[in-house]
Structures are given as structure tokens and as C-alpha cells.
Amino acid sequence: GQQLNQSPQSMFIQEGEDVSMNCTSSSIFNTWLWYKQDPGEGPVLLIALYKAGELTSNGRLTAQFGITRKDSFLNISASIPSDVGIYFCAGNNNAGNMLTFGGGTRLMVKP
Amino acid sequence: AAGVIQSPRHLIKEKRETATLKCYPIPRHDTVYWYQQGPGQDPQFLISFYEKMQSDKGSIPDRFSAQQFSDYHSELNMSSLELGDSALYFCASSAGERGDADTQYFGPGTRLTVL
């Protein structure tokens, strides 16, 4: 089945640093979504991308839908301790409305 | 803003028992999705419903069934529970006809533990 390769798997950074993570796929996706999940909680939507090349910001977060429609990245600027969590990319290719998730990036921020 | 509601939040069952998980979508959302997330794993799609009809089916075991009711809430029924069914179960909802069908909003999840 289709897979999303998300990297890095984990990051340990200093507060104030910028963070970048990305997802790639061998197949085309029509939608890319980025979620943040805290332990034992549901994924919270951060940014939704609908068009190839689209660049969208949400506060300190910026995400882009790759022009080939096979990749997306998420940047977090000036990280703070509450950014700690697991970040998931998810895509939809309209073969159905289900989402395929990447493996997640565990972010740890040192105050 | 109202979010997706799931109940119960925690459930403990014995092997071979049954369980029913409930999901109440965001108001005016007509599509619901069920996902299963094992420890340290990413969410895996189980099944979805649009306007009370099953729309997509993923890796849902035959022991599980689900439905969407006239008020758009959904229930996931799980029978003959196995140890491996222990996981977080998430419901998500989206507004199918308002142009953002692919934007799914997740509930807080139900943690199922099978002993």
C-alpha cells in the first residue's frame, strides 16, 4: 500500500531553535495535513494544504505542499517547550477519503 | 468551537468480550472516520461513513463493525476482543460537502485495554 516516509524520527533541540521535518511518498497526494499529538490525546490539526506548491503559515509554523505532490515539509520557528510532542504528516490521494499517516517525528525541546 | 466527542475515554475489557465505542462528530459534519493507533505507531484507518453509508474500508477486522446513525454519530462495535486490540481508537469528522472534505478533525480517542 501507499506509504509516507517521515523524517527525522526524533529531534532534540534547544529552545529558540528552528525545526524542520518532512514527508515523502512514492505516489501523488492531493492533500497534505500536519498534526501534532500529545501522549494519550488525539491528533490536533496544525496546517492543511490543498494545492501543489502551496505555502501556508500558522503562527510560528510554516508548511509547504511540494510541487511534485509527493512531498511536504513543516517548519517550526523559535521553538518553545510546549512544542514538545509527536508531529504527523498525513495525506489523502482521493482513492478514498482516508488519511495515510507518516511515522511521526518526536520533538523534544530543552529549555 | 465544538470538537469531536468520543466516549468512553477509557475502557477495560477481558478477552472475548465485546466493546462499543461512540463518536459524536463536529456539528454539521456528515463524514466520520475511525482509526486505530497501537503503542508507538501512527494511526491506521479502519472505516468511514458519509451520510450514514459506509464510504471507505481499511484494515478493519471482521470482528469489528460500525455504523453511522441519523444524527451522524457513529459507533464502532468490537466483538471477540483479543489482546492485540488494545490501542487508542480515534474518530475523526469532516464536512463532506463544504469543499474541505479532506480536512479531518480528530477526537480525543478511546483507550481500549484488553486483559
PDB file of C-alpha atoms in Angstrom:
ATOM      1  CA  GLY A   1       0.000   0.000   0.000  1.00  0.00           C
ATOM      2  CA  GLN A   2       0.956   3.626  -0.141  1.00  0.00           C
ATOM      3  CA  GLN A   3       3.417   4.828   2.429  1.00  0.00           C
ATOM      4  CA  LEU A   4       4.559   8.153   3.756  1.00  0.00           C
ATOM      5  CA  ASN A   5       8.177   8.369   4.835  1.00  0.00           C
ATOM      6  CA  GLN A   6       8.578  10.966   7.554  1.00  0.00           C
ATOM      7  CA  SER A   7      11.911  12.234   8.819  1.00  0.00           C
ATOM      8  CA  PRO A   8      13.535  12.685  11.135  1.00  0.00           C
ATOM      9  CA  GLN A   9      12.038  10.145  13.537  1.00  0.00           C
ATOM     10  CA  SER A  10      13.063  12.281  16.507  1.00  0.00           C
ATOM     11  CA  MET A  11      14.711  15.585  17.258  1.00  0.00           C
ATOM     12  CA  PHE A  12      16.148  17.005  20.451  1.00  0.00           C
ATOM     13  CA  ILE A  13      16.708  20.730  20.177  1.00  0.00           C
ATOM     14  CA  GLN A  14      17.394  23.788  22.289  1.00  0.00           C
ATOM     15  CA  GLU A  15      14.586  26.235  22.987  1.00  0.00           C
ATOM     16  CA  GLY A  16      14.625  29.018  20.414  1.00  0.00           C
ATOM     17  CA  GLU A  17      15.980  26.881  17.586  1.00  0.00           C
ATOM     18  CA  ASP A  18      14.140  26.352  14.326  1.00  0.00           C
ATOM     19  CA  VAL A  19      12.906  22.886  13.368  1.00  0.00           C
ATOM     20  CA  SER A  20      12.249  21.272  10.032  1.00  0.00           C
ATOM     21  CA  MET A  21      10.640  17.931   9.250  1.00  0.00           C
ATOM     22  CA  ASN A  22       9.380  16.424   6.019  1.00  0.00           C
ATOM     23  CA  CYS A  23       7.372  13.670   4.438  1.00  0.00           C
ATOM     24  CA  THR A  24       7.861  11.989   1.100  1.00  0.00           C
ATOM     25  CA  SER A  25       5.845   9.489  -0.848  1.00  0.00           C
ATOM     26  CA  SER A  26       6.279   7.426  -3.964  1.00  0.00           C
ATOM     27  CA  SER A  27       2.746   8.289  -5.029  1.00  0.00           C
ATOM     28  CA  ILE A  28       0.890  11.543  -5.578  1.00  0.00           C
ATOM     29  CA  PHE A  29      -1.249  13.021  -2.830  1.00  0.00           C
ATOM     30  CA  ASN A  30      -3.981  15.617  -3.312  1.00  0.00           C
ATOM     31  CA  THR A  31      -3.996  16.847   0.262  1.00  0.00           C
ATOM     32  CA  TRP A  32      -1.322  17.123   2.914  1.00  0.00           C
ATOM     33  CA  LEU A  33      -2.169  17.667   6.557  1.00  0.00           C
ATOM     34  CA  TRP A  34       0.111  18.196   9.521  1.00  0.00           C
ATOM     35  CA  TYR A  35      -0.984  17.163  13.013  1.00  0.00           C
ATOM     36  CA  LYS A  36       0.528  17.372  16.494  1.00  0.00           C
ATOM     37  CA  GLN A  37      -0.234  14.685  19.040  1.00  0.00           C
ATOM     38  CA  ASP A  38       0.402  14.767  22.766  1.00  0.00           C
ATOM     39  CA  PRO A  39       0.636  11.446  24.657  1.00  0.00           C
ATOM     40  CA  GLY A  40      -2.745   9.759  25.013  1.00  0.00           C
ATOM     41  CA  GLU A  41      -4.535  12.537  23.132  1.00  0.00           C
ATOM     42  CA  GLY A  42      -5.960  12.895  19.666  1.00  0.00           C
ATOM     43  CA  PRO A  43      -4.023  14.452  16.783  1.00  0.00           C
ATOM     44  CA  VAL A  44      -4.608  18.191  16.563  1.00  0.00           C
ATOM     45  CA  LEU A  45      -4.676  19.748  13.107  1.00  0.00           C
ATOM     46  CA  LEU A  46      -1.923  22.313  12.559  1.00  0.00           C
ATOM     47  CA  ILE A  47      -1.951  23.073   8.843  1.00  0.00           C
ATOM     48  CA  ALA A  48      -3.885  21.770   5.837  1.00  0.00           C
ATOM     49  CA  LEU A  49      -2.504  22.027   2.282  1.00  0.00           C
ATOM     50  CA  TYR A  50      -4.625  21.507  -0.810  1.00  0.00           C
ATOM     51  CA  LYS A  51      -2.622  22.678  -3.833  1.00  0.00           C
ATOM     52  CA  ALA A  52       0.787  21.761  -5.202  1.00  0.00           C
ATOM     53  CA  GLY A  53       3.269  24.481  -4.339  1.00  0.00           C
ATOM     54  CA  GLU A  54       1.038  25.936  -1.623  1.00  0.00           C
ATOM     55  CA  LEU A  55       2.902  27.534   1.266  1.00  0.00           C
ATOM     56  CA  THR A  56       0.844  28.142   4.403  1.00  0.00           C
ATOM     57  CA  SER A  57       1.698  29.597   7.793  1.00  0.00           C
ATOM     58  CA  ASN A  58       0.042  29.255  11.175  1.00  0.00           C
ATOM     59  CA  GLY A  59       1.882  31.397  13.698  1.00  0.00           C
ATOM     60  CA  ARG A  60       5.398  30.011  14.052  1.00  0.00           C
ATOM     61  CA  LEU A  61       4.544  27.067  11.807  1.00  0.00           C
ATOM     62  CA  THR A  62       5.019  27.008   8.049  1.00  0.00           C
ATOM     63  CA  ALA A  63       4.249  24.104   5.756  1.00  0.00           C
ATOM     64  CA  GLN A  64       4.512  23.575   2.020  1.00  0.00           C
ATOM     65  CA  PHE A  65       2.886  21.186  -0.413  1.00  0.00           C
ATOM     66  CA  GLY A  66       5.633  20.002  -2.755  1.00  0.00           C
ATOM     67  CA  ILE A  67       5.319  20.884  -6.416  1.00  0.00           C
ATOM     68  CA  THR A  68       5.541  17.207  -7.411  1.00  0.00           C
ATOM     69  CA  ARG A  69       2.682  16.450  -4.959  1.00  0.00           C
ATOM     70  CA  LYS A  70       4.839  13.723  -3.456  1.00  0.00           C
ATOM     71  CA  ASP A  71       6.275  15.609  -0.511  1.00  0.00           C
ATOM     72  CA  SER A  72       5.639  18.221   2.156  1.00  0.00           C
ATOM     73  CA  PHE A  73       7.632  19.893   4.873  1.00  0.00           C
ATOM     74  CA  LEU A  74       6.803  21.560   8.168  1.00  0.00           C
ATOM     75  CA  ASN A  75       8.976  24.225   9.756  1.00  0.00           C
ATOM     76  CA  ILE A  76       8.675  25.484  13.319  1.00  0.00           C
ATOM     77  CA  SER A  77      10.494  28.689  14.108  1.00  0.00           C
ATOM     78  CA  ALA A  78      11.808  29.774  17.503  1.00  0.00           C
ATOM     79  CA  SER A  79      10.759  26.580  19.272  1.00  0.00           C
ATOM     80  CA  ILE A  80       9.351  26.723  22.795  1.00  0.00           C
ATOM     81  CA  PRO A  81       8.914  23.952  25.397  1.00  0.00           C
ATOM     82  CA  SER A  82       5.222  23.473  24.601  1.00  0.00           C
ATOM     83  CA  ASP A  83       6.162  22.450  21.050  1.00  0.00           C
ATOM     84  CA  VAL A  84       7.139  19.080  22.523  1.00  0.00           C
ATOM     85  CA  GLY A  85       5.098  16.253  21.057  1.00  0.00           C
ATOM     86  CA  ILE A  86       4.799  13.988  18.066  1.00  0.00           C
ATOM     87  CA  TYR A  87       4.198  15.589  14.688  1.00  0.00           C
ATOM     88  CA  PHE A  88       2.496  13.573  11.983  1.00  0.00           C
ATOM     89  CA  CYS A  89       2.120  14.290   8.319  1.00  0.00           C
ATOM     90  CA  ALA A  90      -0.931  12.755   6.682  1.00  0.00           C
ATOM     91  CA  GLY A  91      -2.026  12.612   3.092  1.00  0.00           C
ATOM     92  CA  ASN A  92      -5.068  11.841   1.063  1.00  0.00           C
ATOM     93  CA  ASN A  93      -4.988  10.751  -2.566  1.00  0.00           C
ATOM     94  CA  ASN A  94      -8.729  10.740  -3.220  1.00  0.00           C
ATOM     95  CA  ALA A  95      -8.751   6.984  -3.839  1.00  0.00           C
ATOM     96  CA  GLY A  96     -10.884   7.365  -0.780  1.00  0.00           C
ATOM     97  CA  ASN A  97     -11.093   9.983   1.916  1.00  0.00           C
ATOM     98  CA  MET A  98      -8.992   8.048   4.393  1.00  0.00           C
ATOM     99  CA  LEU A  99      -5.718   9.530   5.566  1.00  0.00           C
ATOM    100  CA  THR A 100      -2.380   7.786   5.341  1.00  0.00           C
ATOM    101  CA  PHE A 101      -0.041   8.864   8.116  1.00  0.00           C
ATOM    102  CA  GLY A 102       3.705   9.195   8.246  1.00  0.00           C
ATOM    103  CA  GLY A 103       5.595   7.514  11.057  1.00  0.00           C
ATOM    104  CA  GLY A 104       5.779  10.688  13.110  1.00  0.00           C
ATOM    105  CA  THR A 105       8.554  12.980  14.324  1.00  0.00           C
ATOM    106  CA  ARG A 106       9.065  13.109  18.066  1.00  0.00           C
ATOM    107  CA  LEU A 107      10.180  16.605  19.044  1.00  0.00           C
ATOM    108  CA  MET A 108      11.875  17.305  22.342  1.00  0.00           C
ATOM    109  CA  VAL A 109      12.793  20.855  23.358  1.00  0.00           C
ATOM    110  CA  LYS A 110      15.336  21.639  26.019  1.00  0.00           C
ATOM    111  CA  PRO A 111      14.561  24.848  27.934  1.00  0.00           C
TER     112      PRO A 111
ATOM    113  CA  ALA B   1     -15.570  25.706  18.954  1.00  0.00           C
ATOM    114  CA  ALA B   2     -17.194  22.312  19.347  1.00  0.00           C
ATOM    115  CA  GLY B   3     -14.925  19.358  18.725  1.00  0.00           C
ATOM    116  CA  VAL B   4     -15.348  15.665  18.095  1.00  0.00           C
ATOM    117  CA  ILE B   5     -16.584  13.862  21.188  1.00  0.00           C
ATOM    118  CA  GLN B   6     -15.705  10.276  21.943  1.00  0.00           C
ATOM    119  CA  SER B   7     -16.907   8.031  24.712  1.00  0.00           C
ATOM    120  CA  PRO B   8     -15.812   6.379  26.779  1.00  0.00           C
ATOM    121  CA  ARG B   9     -12.315   7.804  27.112  1.00  0.00           C
ATOM    122  CA  HIS B  10     -11.025   4.648  28.730  1.00  0.00           C
ATOM    123  CA  LEU B  11     -12.310   1.083  28.532  1.00  0.00           C
ATOM    124  CA  ILE B  12     -11.006  -2.115  30.041  1.00  0.00           C
ATOM    125  CA  LYS B  13     -12.301  -5.441  28.762  1.00  0.00           C
ATOM    126  CA  GLU B  14     -11.463  -9.105  29.066  1.00  0.00           C
ATOM    127  CA  LYS B  15     -10.544 -11.293  26.099  1.00  0.00           C
ATOM    128  CA  ARG B  16     -13.538 -12.488  24.080  1.00  0.00           C
ATOM    129  CA  GLU B  17     -15.757  -9.696  25.438  1.00  0.00           C
ATOM    130  CA  THR B  18     -17.420  -7.044  23.305  1.00  0.00           C
ATOM    131  CA  ALA B  19     -16.976  -3.285  23.322  1.00  0.00           C
ATOM    132  CA  THR B  20     -18.841  -0.348  21.808  1.00  0.00           C
ATOM    133  CA  LEU B  21     -17.133   2.963  21.148  1.00  0.00           C
ATOM    134  CA  LYS B  22     -19.121   6.076  20.370  1.00  0.00           C
ATOM    135  CA  CYS B  23     -18.270   9.137  18.333  1.00  0.00           C
ATOM    136  CA  TYR B  24     -20.139  12.428  18.024  1.00  0.00           C
ATOM    137  CA  PRO B  25     -18.828  14.494  15.087  1.00  0.00           C
ATOM    138  CA  ILE B  26     -18.425  18.247  14.942  1.00  0.00           C
ATOM    139  CA  PRO B  27     -21.853  19.828  14.303  1.00  0.00           C
ATOM    140  CA  ARG B  28     -22.757  19.877  10.604  1.00  0.00           C
ATOM    141  CA  HIS B  29     -20.030  17.375   9.747  1.00  0.00           C
ATOM    142  CA  ASP B  30     -21.504  14.445   7.860  1.00  0.00           C
ATOM    143  CA  THR B  31     -18.481  12.178   7.478  1.00  0.00           C
ATOM    144  CA  VAL B  32     -16.881  10.161  10.252  1.00  0.00           C
ATOM    145  CA  TYR B  33     -13.726   8.077  10.197  1.00  0.00           C
ATOM    146  CA  TRP B  34     -12.345   5.516  12.627  1.00  0.00           C
ATOM    147  CA  TYR B  35      -8.632   4.979  13.178  1.00  0.00           C
ATOM    148  CA  GLN B  36      -6.674   2.605  15.385  1.00  0.00           C
ATOM    149  CA  GLN B  37      -3.327   3.605  16.884  1.00  0.00           C
ATOM    150  CA  GLY B  38      -1.137   0.994  18.546  1.00  0.00           C
ATOM    151  CA  PRO B  39       1.612   1.950  21.011  1.00  0.00           C
ATOM    152  CA  GLY B  40       4.323   3.910  19.241  1.00  0.00           C
ATOM    153  CA  GLN B  41       2.522   3.602  15.918  1.00  0.00           C
ATOM    154  CA  ASP B  42       0.824   6.030  13.587  1.00  0.00           C
ATOM    155  CA  PRO B  43      -2.963   5.934  13.232  1.00  0.00           C
ATOM    156  CA  GLN B  44      -4.300   3.300  10.854  1.00  0.00           C
ATOM    157  CA  PHE B  45      -7.573   3.832   9.017  1.00  0.00           C
ATOM    158  CA  LEU B  46     -10.368   1.370   9.818  1.00  0.00           C
ATOM    159  CA  ILE B  47     -13.592   2.555   8.224  1.00  0.00           C
ATOM    160  CA  SER B  48     -15.551   5.668   7.295  1.00  0.00           C
ATOM    161  CA  PHE B  49     -19.137   6.746   6.732  1.00  0.00           C
ATOM    162  CA  TYR B  50     -20.680   9.542   4.705  1.00  0.00           C
ATOM    163  CA  GLU B  51     -24.339  10.379   5.131  1.00  0.00           C
ATOM    164  CA  LYS B  52     -24.904   7.150   7.074  1.00  0.00           C
ATOM    165  CA  MET B  53     -23.448   4.956   4.332  1.00  0.00           C
ATOM    166  CA  GLN B  54     -20.104   3.212   4.518  1.00  0.00           C
ATOM    167  CA  SER B  55     -17.754   5.110   2.219  1.00  0.00           C
ATOM    168  CA  ASP B  56     -14.314   3.526   2.645  1.00  0.00           C
ATOM    169  CA  LYS B  57     -12.987   0.440   4.364  1.00  0.00           C
ATOM    170  CA  GLY B  58      -9.459  -0.062   5.583  1.00  0.00           C
ATOM    171  CA  SER B  59      -7.788  -2.632   7.769  1.00  0.00           C
ATOM    172  CA  ILE B  60     -10.800  -3.332   9.940  1.00  0.00           C
ATOM    173  CA  PRO B  61     -11.061  -6.898  11.305  1.00  0.00           C
ATOM    174  CA  ASP B  62     -14.207  -8.868  10.535  1.00  0.00           C
ATOM    175  CA  ARG B  63     -14.870  -8.946  14.283  1.00  0.00           C
ATOM    176  CA  PHE B  64     -15.456  -5.189  14.159  1.00  0.00           C
ATOM    177  CA  SER B  65     -18.428  -3.411  12.687  1.00  0.00           C
ATOM    178  CA  ALA B  66     -19.540   0.183  12.643  1.00  0.00           C
ATOM    179  CA  GLN B  67     -22.449   2.327  11.626  1.00  0.00           C
ATOM    180  CA  GLN B  68     -23.478   5.942  11.403  1.00  0.00           C
ATOM    181  CA  PHE B  69     -26.858   6.994  12.706  1.00  0.00           C
ATOM    182  CA  SER B  70     -29.389   9.585  11.550  1.00  0.00           C
ATOM    183  CA  ASP B  71     -27.933  12.202  13.906  1.00  0.00           C
ATOM    184  CA  TYR B  72     -24.492  11.482  12.315  1.00  0.00           C
ATOM    185  CA  HIS B  73     -22.982   9.968  15.415  1.00  0.00           C
ATOM    186  CA  SER B  74     -21.159   6.706  14.862  1.00  0.00           C
ATOM    187  CA  GLU B  75     -20.499   3.581  16.867  1.00  0.00           C
ATOM    188  CA  LEU B  76     -17.697   1.068  16.490  1.00  0.00           C
ATOM    189  CA  ASN B  77     -18.656  -2.377  17.735  1.00  0.00           C
ATOM    190  CA  MET B  78     -15.871  -4.776  18.590  1.00  0.00           C
ATOM    191  CA  SER B  79     -16.526  -8.427  19.372  1.00  0.00           C
ATOM    192  CA  SER B  80     -14.392 -11.383  20.478  1.00  0.00           C
ATOM    193  CA  LEU B  81     -11.778  -8.962  21.734  1.00  0.00           C
ATOM    194  CA  GLU B  82      -8.159 -10.021  21.550  1.00  0.00           C
ATOM    195  CA  LEU B  83      -5.113  -8.779  23.424  1.00  0.00           C
ATOM    196  CA  GLY B  84      -3.880  -7.207  20.211  1.00  0.00           C
ATOM    197  CA  ASP B  85      -6.940  -4.985  20.042  1.00  0.00           C
ATOM    198  CA  SER B  86      -5.531  -2.897  22.894  1.00  0.00           C
ATOM    199  CA  ALA B  87      -4.947   0.507  21.334  1.00  0.00           C
ATOM    200  CA  LEU B  88      -6.143   4.071  21.065  1.00  0.00           C
ATOM    201  CA  TYR B  89      -9.193   4.376  18.848  1.00  0.00           C
ATOM    202  CA  PHE B  90      -9.797   7.733  17.251  1.00  0.00           C
ATOM    203  CA  CYS B  91     -12.793   9.105  15.499  1.00  0.00           C
ATOM    204  CA  ALA B  92     -12.423  11.988  13.093  1.00  0.00           C
ATOM    205  CA  SER B  93     -15.033  14.014  11.267  1.00  0.00           C
ATOM    206  CA  SER B  94     -15.135  16.216   8.208  1.00  0.00           C
ATOM    207  CA  ALA B  95     -17.653  18.299   6.282  1.00  0.00           C
ATOM    208  CA  GLY B  96     -18.097  16.355   3.076  1.00  0.00           C
ATOM    209  CA  GLU B  97     -19.967  18.881   1.017  1.00  0.00           C
ATOM    210  CA  ARG B  98     -18.386  22.157   2.048  1.00  0.00           C
ATOM    211  CA  GLY B  99     -15.238  21.901  -0.046  1.00  0.00           C
ATOM    212  CA  ASP B 100     -12.925  20.727   2.701  1.00  0.00           C
ATOM    213  CA  ALA B 101     -13.805  17.074   2.677  1.00  0.00           C
ATOM    214  CA  ASP B 102     -10.221  16.083   3.241  1.00  0.00           C
ATOM    215  CA  THR B 103      -9.710  18.098   6.429  1.00  0.00           C
ATOM    216  CA  GLN B 104     -10.309  15.659   9.223  1.00  0.00           C
ATOM    217  CA  TYR B 105     -10.597  16.760  12.829  1.00  0.00           C
ATOM    218  CA  PHE B 106      -9.831  14.143  15.435  1.00  0.00           C
ATOM    219  CA  GLY B 107     -11.460  13.386  18.741  1.00  0.00           C
ATOM    220  CA  PRO B 108      -9.554  12.750  21.976  1.00  0.00           C
ATOM    221  CA  GLY B 109      -9.689   8.998  21.487  1.00  0.00           C
ATOM    222  CA  THR B 110     -10.776   5.961  23.477  1.00  0.00           C
ATOM    223  CA  ARG B 111      -8.044   3.940  25.096  1.00  0.00           C
ATOM    224  CA  LEU B 112      -9.075   0.284  24.982  1.00  0.00           C
ATOM    225  CA  THR B 113      -7.207  -2.180  27.144  1.00  0.00           C
ATOM    226  CA  VAL B 114      -7.916  -5.881  26.700  1.00  0.00           C
ATOM    227  CA  LEU B 115      -6.789  -8.108  29.558  1.00  0.00           C
TER     228      LEU B 115
END
